[in-house]
Backbone as a ProteinNet text record, in pm:
[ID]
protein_1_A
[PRIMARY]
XXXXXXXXXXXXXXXXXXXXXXXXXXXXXXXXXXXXXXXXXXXXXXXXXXXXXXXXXXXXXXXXXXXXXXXXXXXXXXXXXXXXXXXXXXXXXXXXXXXXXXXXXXXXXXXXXXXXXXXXXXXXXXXXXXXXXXXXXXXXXXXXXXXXXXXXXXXXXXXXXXXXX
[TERTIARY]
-1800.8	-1691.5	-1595.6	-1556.1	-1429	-1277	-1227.9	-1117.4	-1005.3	-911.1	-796	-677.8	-548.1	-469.4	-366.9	-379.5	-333.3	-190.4	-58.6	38.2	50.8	-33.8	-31.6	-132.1	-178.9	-283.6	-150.9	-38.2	42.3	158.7	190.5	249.5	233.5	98.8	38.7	42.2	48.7	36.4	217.8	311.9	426.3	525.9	393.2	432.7	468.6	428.9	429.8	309.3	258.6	165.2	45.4	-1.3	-100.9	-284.1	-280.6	-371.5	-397	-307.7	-303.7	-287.2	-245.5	-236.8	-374	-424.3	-550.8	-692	-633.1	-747.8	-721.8	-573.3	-519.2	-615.5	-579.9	-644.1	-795.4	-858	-979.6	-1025.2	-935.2	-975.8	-970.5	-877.6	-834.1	-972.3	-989.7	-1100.3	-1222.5	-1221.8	-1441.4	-1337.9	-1202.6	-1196	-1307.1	-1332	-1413	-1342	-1366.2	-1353.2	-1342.4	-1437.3	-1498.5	-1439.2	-1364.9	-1315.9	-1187.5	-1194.3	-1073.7	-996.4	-881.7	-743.4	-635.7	-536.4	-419.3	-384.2	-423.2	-374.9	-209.9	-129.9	0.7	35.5	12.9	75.2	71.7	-21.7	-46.3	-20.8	41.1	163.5	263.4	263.7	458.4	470.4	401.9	398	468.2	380.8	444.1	579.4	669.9	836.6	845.3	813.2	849.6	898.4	1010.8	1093.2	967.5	880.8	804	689.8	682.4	592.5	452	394.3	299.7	211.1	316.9	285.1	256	310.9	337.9	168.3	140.2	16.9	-139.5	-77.3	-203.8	-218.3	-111	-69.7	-172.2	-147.7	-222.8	-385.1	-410.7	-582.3	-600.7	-558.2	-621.5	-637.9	-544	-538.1	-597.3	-647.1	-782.7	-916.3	-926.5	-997.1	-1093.5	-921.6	-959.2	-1060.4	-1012.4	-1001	-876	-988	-874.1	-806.1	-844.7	-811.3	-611.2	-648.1	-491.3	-380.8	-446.5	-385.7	-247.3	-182.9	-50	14.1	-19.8	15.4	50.2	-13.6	-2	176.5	253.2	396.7	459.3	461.2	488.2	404.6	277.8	216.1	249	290.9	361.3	489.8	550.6	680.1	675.6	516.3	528.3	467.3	460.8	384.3	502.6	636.7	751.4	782.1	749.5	796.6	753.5	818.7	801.7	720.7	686.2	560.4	436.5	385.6	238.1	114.8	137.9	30.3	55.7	157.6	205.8	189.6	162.8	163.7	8.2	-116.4	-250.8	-276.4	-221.7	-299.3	-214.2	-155	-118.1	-233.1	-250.9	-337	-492.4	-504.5	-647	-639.8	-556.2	-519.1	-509.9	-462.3	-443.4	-508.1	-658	-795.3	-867.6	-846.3	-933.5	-850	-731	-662.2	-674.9	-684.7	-652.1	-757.4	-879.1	-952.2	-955.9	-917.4	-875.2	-747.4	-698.6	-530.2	-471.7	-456.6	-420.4	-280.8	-165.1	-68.3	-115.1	-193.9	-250.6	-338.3	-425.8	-565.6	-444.6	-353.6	-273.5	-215.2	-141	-116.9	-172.8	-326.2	-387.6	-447.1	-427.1	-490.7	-367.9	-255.7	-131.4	-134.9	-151.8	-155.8	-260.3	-324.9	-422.5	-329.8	-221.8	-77.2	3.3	-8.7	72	129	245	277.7	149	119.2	68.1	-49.3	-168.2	-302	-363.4	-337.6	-353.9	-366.3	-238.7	-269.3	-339.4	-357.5	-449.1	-572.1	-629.5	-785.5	-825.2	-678.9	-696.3	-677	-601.5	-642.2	-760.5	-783.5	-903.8	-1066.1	-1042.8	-1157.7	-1145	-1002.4	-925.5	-1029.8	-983.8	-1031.1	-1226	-1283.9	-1406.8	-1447.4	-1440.6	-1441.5	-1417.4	-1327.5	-1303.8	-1385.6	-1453	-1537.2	-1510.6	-1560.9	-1566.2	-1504.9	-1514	-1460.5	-1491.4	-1347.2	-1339.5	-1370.8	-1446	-1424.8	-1323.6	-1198.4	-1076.3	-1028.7	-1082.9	-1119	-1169.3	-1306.7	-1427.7	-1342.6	-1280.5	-1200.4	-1108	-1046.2	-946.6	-1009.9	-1090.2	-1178.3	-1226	-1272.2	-1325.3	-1235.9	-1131.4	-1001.5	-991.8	-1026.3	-993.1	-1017.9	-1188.6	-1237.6	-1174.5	-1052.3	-931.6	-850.3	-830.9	-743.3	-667.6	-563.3	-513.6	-578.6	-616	-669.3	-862.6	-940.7	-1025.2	-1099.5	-1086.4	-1096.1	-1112.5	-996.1	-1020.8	-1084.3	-1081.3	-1194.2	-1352.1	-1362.9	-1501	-1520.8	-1466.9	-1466	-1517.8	-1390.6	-1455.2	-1581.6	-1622	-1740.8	-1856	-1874	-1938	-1968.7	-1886.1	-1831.3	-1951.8	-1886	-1911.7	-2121.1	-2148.3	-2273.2	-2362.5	-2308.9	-2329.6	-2392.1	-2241	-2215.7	-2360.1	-2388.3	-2480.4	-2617.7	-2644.2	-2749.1	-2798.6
-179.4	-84.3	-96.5	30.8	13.2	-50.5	-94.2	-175.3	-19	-57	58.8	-38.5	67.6	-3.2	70.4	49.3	109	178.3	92.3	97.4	220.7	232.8	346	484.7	428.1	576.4	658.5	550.9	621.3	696.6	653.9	692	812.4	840.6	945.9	1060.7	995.6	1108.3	1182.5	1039.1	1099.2	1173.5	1183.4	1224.8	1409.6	1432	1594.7	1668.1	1582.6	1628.1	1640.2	1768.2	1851.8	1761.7	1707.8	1655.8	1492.3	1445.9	1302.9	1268.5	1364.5	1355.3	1379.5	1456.2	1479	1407.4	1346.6	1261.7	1093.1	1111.4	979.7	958.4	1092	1145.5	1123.7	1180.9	1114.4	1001.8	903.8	760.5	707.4	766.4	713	736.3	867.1	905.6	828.8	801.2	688.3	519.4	511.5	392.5	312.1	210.3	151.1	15.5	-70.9	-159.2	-295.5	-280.6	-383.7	-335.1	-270.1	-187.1	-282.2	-280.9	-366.1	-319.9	-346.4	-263	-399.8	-361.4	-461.1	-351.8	-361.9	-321.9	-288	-412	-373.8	-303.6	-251.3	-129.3	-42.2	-6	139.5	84.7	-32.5	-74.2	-18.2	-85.8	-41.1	97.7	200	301.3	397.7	314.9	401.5	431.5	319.2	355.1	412.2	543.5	607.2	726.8	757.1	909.1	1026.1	989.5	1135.4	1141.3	1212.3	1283	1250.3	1317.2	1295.6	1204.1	1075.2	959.9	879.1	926	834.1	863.4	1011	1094.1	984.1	1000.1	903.6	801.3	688.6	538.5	546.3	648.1	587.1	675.6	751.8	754.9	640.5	593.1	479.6	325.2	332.8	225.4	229.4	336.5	364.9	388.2	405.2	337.2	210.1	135.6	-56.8	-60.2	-9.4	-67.2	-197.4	-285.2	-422.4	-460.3	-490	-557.2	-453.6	-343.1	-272.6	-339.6	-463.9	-462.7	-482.2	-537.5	-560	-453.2	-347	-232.3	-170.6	-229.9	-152.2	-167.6	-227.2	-187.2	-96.1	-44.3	91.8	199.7	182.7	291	332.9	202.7	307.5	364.8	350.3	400.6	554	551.5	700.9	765.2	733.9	818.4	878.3	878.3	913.8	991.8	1030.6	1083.7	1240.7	1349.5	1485.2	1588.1	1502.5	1582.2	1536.5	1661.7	1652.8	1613.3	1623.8	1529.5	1357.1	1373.8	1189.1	1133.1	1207.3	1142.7	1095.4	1238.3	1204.6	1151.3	1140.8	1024.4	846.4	868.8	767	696.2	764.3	801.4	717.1	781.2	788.5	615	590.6	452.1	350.4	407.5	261.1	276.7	349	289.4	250.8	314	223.9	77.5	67.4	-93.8	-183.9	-113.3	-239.6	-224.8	-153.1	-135.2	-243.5	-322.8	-438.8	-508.4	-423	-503	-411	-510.9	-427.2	-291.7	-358.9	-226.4	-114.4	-119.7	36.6	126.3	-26.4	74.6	108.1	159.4	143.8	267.3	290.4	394.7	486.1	467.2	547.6	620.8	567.7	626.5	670.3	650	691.8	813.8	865.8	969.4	1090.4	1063.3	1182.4	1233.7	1221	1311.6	1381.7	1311.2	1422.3	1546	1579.3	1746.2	1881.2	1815.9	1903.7	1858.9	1965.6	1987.8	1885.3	1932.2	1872.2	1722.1	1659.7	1503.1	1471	1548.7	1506.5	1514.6	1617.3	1588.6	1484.5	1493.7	1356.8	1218.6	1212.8	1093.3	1082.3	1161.3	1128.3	1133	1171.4	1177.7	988.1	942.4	870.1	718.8	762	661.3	646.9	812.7	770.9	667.2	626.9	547.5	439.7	385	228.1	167.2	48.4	-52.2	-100.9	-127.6	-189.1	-132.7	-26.4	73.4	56.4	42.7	-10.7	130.1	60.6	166.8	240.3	218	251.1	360	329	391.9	504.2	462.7	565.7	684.6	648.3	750.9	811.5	734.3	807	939.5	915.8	983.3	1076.4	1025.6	1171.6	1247.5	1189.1	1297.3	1439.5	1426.3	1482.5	1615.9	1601.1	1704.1	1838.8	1838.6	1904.9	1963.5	1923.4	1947.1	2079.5	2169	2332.8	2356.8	2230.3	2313.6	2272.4	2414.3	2400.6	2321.2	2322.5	2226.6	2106.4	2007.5	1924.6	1896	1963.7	2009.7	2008.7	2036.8	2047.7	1918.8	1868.9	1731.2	1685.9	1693.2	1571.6	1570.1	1692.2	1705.5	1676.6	1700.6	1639.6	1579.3	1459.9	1254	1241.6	1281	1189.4	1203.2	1368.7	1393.6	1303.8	1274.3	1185.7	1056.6	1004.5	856.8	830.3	977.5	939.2	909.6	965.1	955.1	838.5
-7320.2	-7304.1	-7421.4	-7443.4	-7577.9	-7519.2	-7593.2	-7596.1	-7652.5	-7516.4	-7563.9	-7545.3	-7618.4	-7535.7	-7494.6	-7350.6	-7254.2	-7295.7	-7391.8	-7395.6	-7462.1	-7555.4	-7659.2	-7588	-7505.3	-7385.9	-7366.1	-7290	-7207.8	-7268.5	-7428.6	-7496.3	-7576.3	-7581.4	-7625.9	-7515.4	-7418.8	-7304.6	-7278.6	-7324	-7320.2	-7426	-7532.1	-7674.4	-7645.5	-7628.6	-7608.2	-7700.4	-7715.8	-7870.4	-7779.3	-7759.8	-7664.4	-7735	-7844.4	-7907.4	-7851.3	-7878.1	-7848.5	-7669.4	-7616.9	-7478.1	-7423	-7474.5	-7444	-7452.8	-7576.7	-7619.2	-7531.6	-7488.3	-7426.8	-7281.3	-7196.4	-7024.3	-7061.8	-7171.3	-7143.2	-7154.9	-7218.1	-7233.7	-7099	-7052.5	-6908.8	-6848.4	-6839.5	-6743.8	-6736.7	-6846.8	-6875.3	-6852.8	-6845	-6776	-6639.2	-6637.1	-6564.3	-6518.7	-6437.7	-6392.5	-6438.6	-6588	-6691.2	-6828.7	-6832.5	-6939.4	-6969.7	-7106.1	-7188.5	-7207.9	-7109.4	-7125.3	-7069.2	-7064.2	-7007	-6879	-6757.9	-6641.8	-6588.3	-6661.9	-6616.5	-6722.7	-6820.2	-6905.4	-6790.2	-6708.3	-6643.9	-6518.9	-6459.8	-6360.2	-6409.1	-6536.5	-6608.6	-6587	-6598.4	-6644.9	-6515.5	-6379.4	-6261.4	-6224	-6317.6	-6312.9	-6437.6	-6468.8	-6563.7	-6486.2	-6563.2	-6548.4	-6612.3	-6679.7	-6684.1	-6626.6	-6497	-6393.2	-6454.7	-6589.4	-6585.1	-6691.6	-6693.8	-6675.7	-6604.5	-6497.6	-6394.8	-6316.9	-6349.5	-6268.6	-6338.2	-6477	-6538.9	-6521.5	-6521.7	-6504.6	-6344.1	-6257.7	-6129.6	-6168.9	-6178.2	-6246.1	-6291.1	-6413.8	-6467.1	-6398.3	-6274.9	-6195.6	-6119.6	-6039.2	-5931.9	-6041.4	-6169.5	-6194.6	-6285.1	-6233.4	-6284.6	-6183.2	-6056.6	-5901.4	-5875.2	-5801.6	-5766.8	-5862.9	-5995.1	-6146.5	-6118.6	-6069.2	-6035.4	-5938.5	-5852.9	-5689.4	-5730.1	-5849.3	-5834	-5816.6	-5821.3	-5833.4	-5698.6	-5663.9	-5452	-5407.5	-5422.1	-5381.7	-5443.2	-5572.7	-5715.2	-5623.9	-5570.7	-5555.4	-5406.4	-5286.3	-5176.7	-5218.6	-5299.6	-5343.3	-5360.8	-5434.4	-5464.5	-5366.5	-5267.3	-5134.1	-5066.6	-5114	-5044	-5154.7	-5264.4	-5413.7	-5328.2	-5381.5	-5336.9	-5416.8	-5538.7	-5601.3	-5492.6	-5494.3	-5440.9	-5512.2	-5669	-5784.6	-5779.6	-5714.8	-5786.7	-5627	-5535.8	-5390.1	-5396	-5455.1	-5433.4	-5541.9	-5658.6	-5727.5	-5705.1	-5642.3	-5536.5	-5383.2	-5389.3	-5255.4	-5313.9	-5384.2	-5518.7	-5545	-5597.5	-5636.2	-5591.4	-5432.2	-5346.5	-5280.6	-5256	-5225	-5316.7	-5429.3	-5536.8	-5552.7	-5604.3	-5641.9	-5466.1	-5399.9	-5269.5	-5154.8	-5148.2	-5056.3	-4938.6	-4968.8	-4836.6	-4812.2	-4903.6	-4906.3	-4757.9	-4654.9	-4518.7	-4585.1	-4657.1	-4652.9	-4755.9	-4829.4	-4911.2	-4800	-4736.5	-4603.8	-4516.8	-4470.5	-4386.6	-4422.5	-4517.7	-4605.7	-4605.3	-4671.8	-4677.3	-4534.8	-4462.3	-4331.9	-4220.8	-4295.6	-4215.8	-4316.5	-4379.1	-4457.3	-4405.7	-4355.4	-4275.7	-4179.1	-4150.2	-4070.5	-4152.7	-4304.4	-4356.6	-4353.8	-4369.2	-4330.4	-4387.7	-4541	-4628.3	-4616.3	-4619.9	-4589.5	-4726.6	-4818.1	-4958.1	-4962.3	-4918.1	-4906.4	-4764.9	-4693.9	-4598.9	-4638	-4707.8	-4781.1	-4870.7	-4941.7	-5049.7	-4967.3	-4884.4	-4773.9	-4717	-4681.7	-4615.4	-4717.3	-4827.4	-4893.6	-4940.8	-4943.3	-5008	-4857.5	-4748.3	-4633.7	-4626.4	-4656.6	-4648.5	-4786.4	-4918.6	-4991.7	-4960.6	-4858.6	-4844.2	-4774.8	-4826.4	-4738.4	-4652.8	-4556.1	-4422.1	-4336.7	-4288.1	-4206.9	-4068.4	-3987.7	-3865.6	-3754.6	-3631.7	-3551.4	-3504.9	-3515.3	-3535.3	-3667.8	-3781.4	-3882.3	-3868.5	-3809.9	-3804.9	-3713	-3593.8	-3531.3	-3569.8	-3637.5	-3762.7	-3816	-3915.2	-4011.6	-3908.7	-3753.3	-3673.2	-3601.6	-3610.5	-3561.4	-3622.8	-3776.7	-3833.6	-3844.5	-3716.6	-3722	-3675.9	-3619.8	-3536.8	-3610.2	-3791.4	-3827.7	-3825.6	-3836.6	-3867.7	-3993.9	-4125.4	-4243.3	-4217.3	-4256.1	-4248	-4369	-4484.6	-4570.2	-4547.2	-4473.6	-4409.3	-4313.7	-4204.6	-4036.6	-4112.3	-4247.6	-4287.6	-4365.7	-4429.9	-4511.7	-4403.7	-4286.8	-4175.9	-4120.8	-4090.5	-4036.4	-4096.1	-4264.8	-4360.5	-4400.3	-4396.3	-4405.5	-4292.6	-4149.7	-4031.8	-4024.3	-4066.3	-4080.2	-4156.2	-4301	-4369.3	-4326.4	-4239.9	-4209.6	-4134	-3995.3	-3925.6	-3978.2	-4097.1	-4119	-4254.5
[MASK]
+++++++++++++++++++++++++++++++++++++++++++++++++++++++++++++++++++++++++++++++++++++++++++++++++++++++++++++++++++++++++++++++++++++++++++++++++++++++++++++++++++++

């Protein structure tokens, strides 16, 4: 894997320079797990005043995965933030950085109530990804089949079809 560094990803992304931002999001994107980066740059990053830094800092942290977990208290913070980009790549993040850290799985599955249909799909696409999924879980995830958005009512039904087979 190539060696980036993270500090200068995020700086490029907060440059305004439509070139370097661009070329920054895709470094992010082929990020991997094994990938040579410094992780808390794109911790640091989640207390930034610009939105869509803050949007990349959590992509790139869902996908360290765990190598992110310090990150899981910054990232319930932003589950109360009123952008709807910075809630689901929140969402995104703290099943990838904490898949067993009880307060992210917790989060993330208290989030399938959300007001907005949107973070309820991204929750719940967010809950079928996590390992070891409790029967409690599993009912979670089949509640869902009820939802008012059909988007979601069909995810669910799709997952659970899946699961059975």
């Amino acid at each position: 894997m190539p060696s980036h560094d993270a500090y200068q990803l995020m700086a490029d992304i907060a440059s305004g320079d439509d070139i370097l931002s661009r070329e920054a999001t895709d470094a992010i994107i082929r990020l991997s797990p094994d990938s040579e980066v410094d992780e808390f740059a794109f911790i640091a990053a989640l207390e930034s005043a610009d939105d869509k830094v803050v949007y990349w800092a959590g992509v790139a942290l869902k996908r360290l995965g765990p190598r992110g977990a310090g990150a899981i208290p910054l990232l319930l913070t932003l589950l109360r933030r009123e952008q709807l980009f910075l809630r689901q790549s929140a969402v995104k993040a703290l099943a990838g950085v904490g898949p067993h850290d009880p307060d992210a799985r917790a989060a993330v599955f208290a989030l399938l109530g959300d007001e907005h249909a949107f973070i309820r799909r991204e929750a719940l696409h967010a809950c079928i990804t996590l390992p070891d999924l409790t029967d409690e879980d599993l009912a979670a995830i089949a509640g869902m089949v009820t939802d008012s958005d059909e988007e979601v009512r069909n995810l669910a039904l799709n997952r659970i079809g899946m699961r059975e087979k």
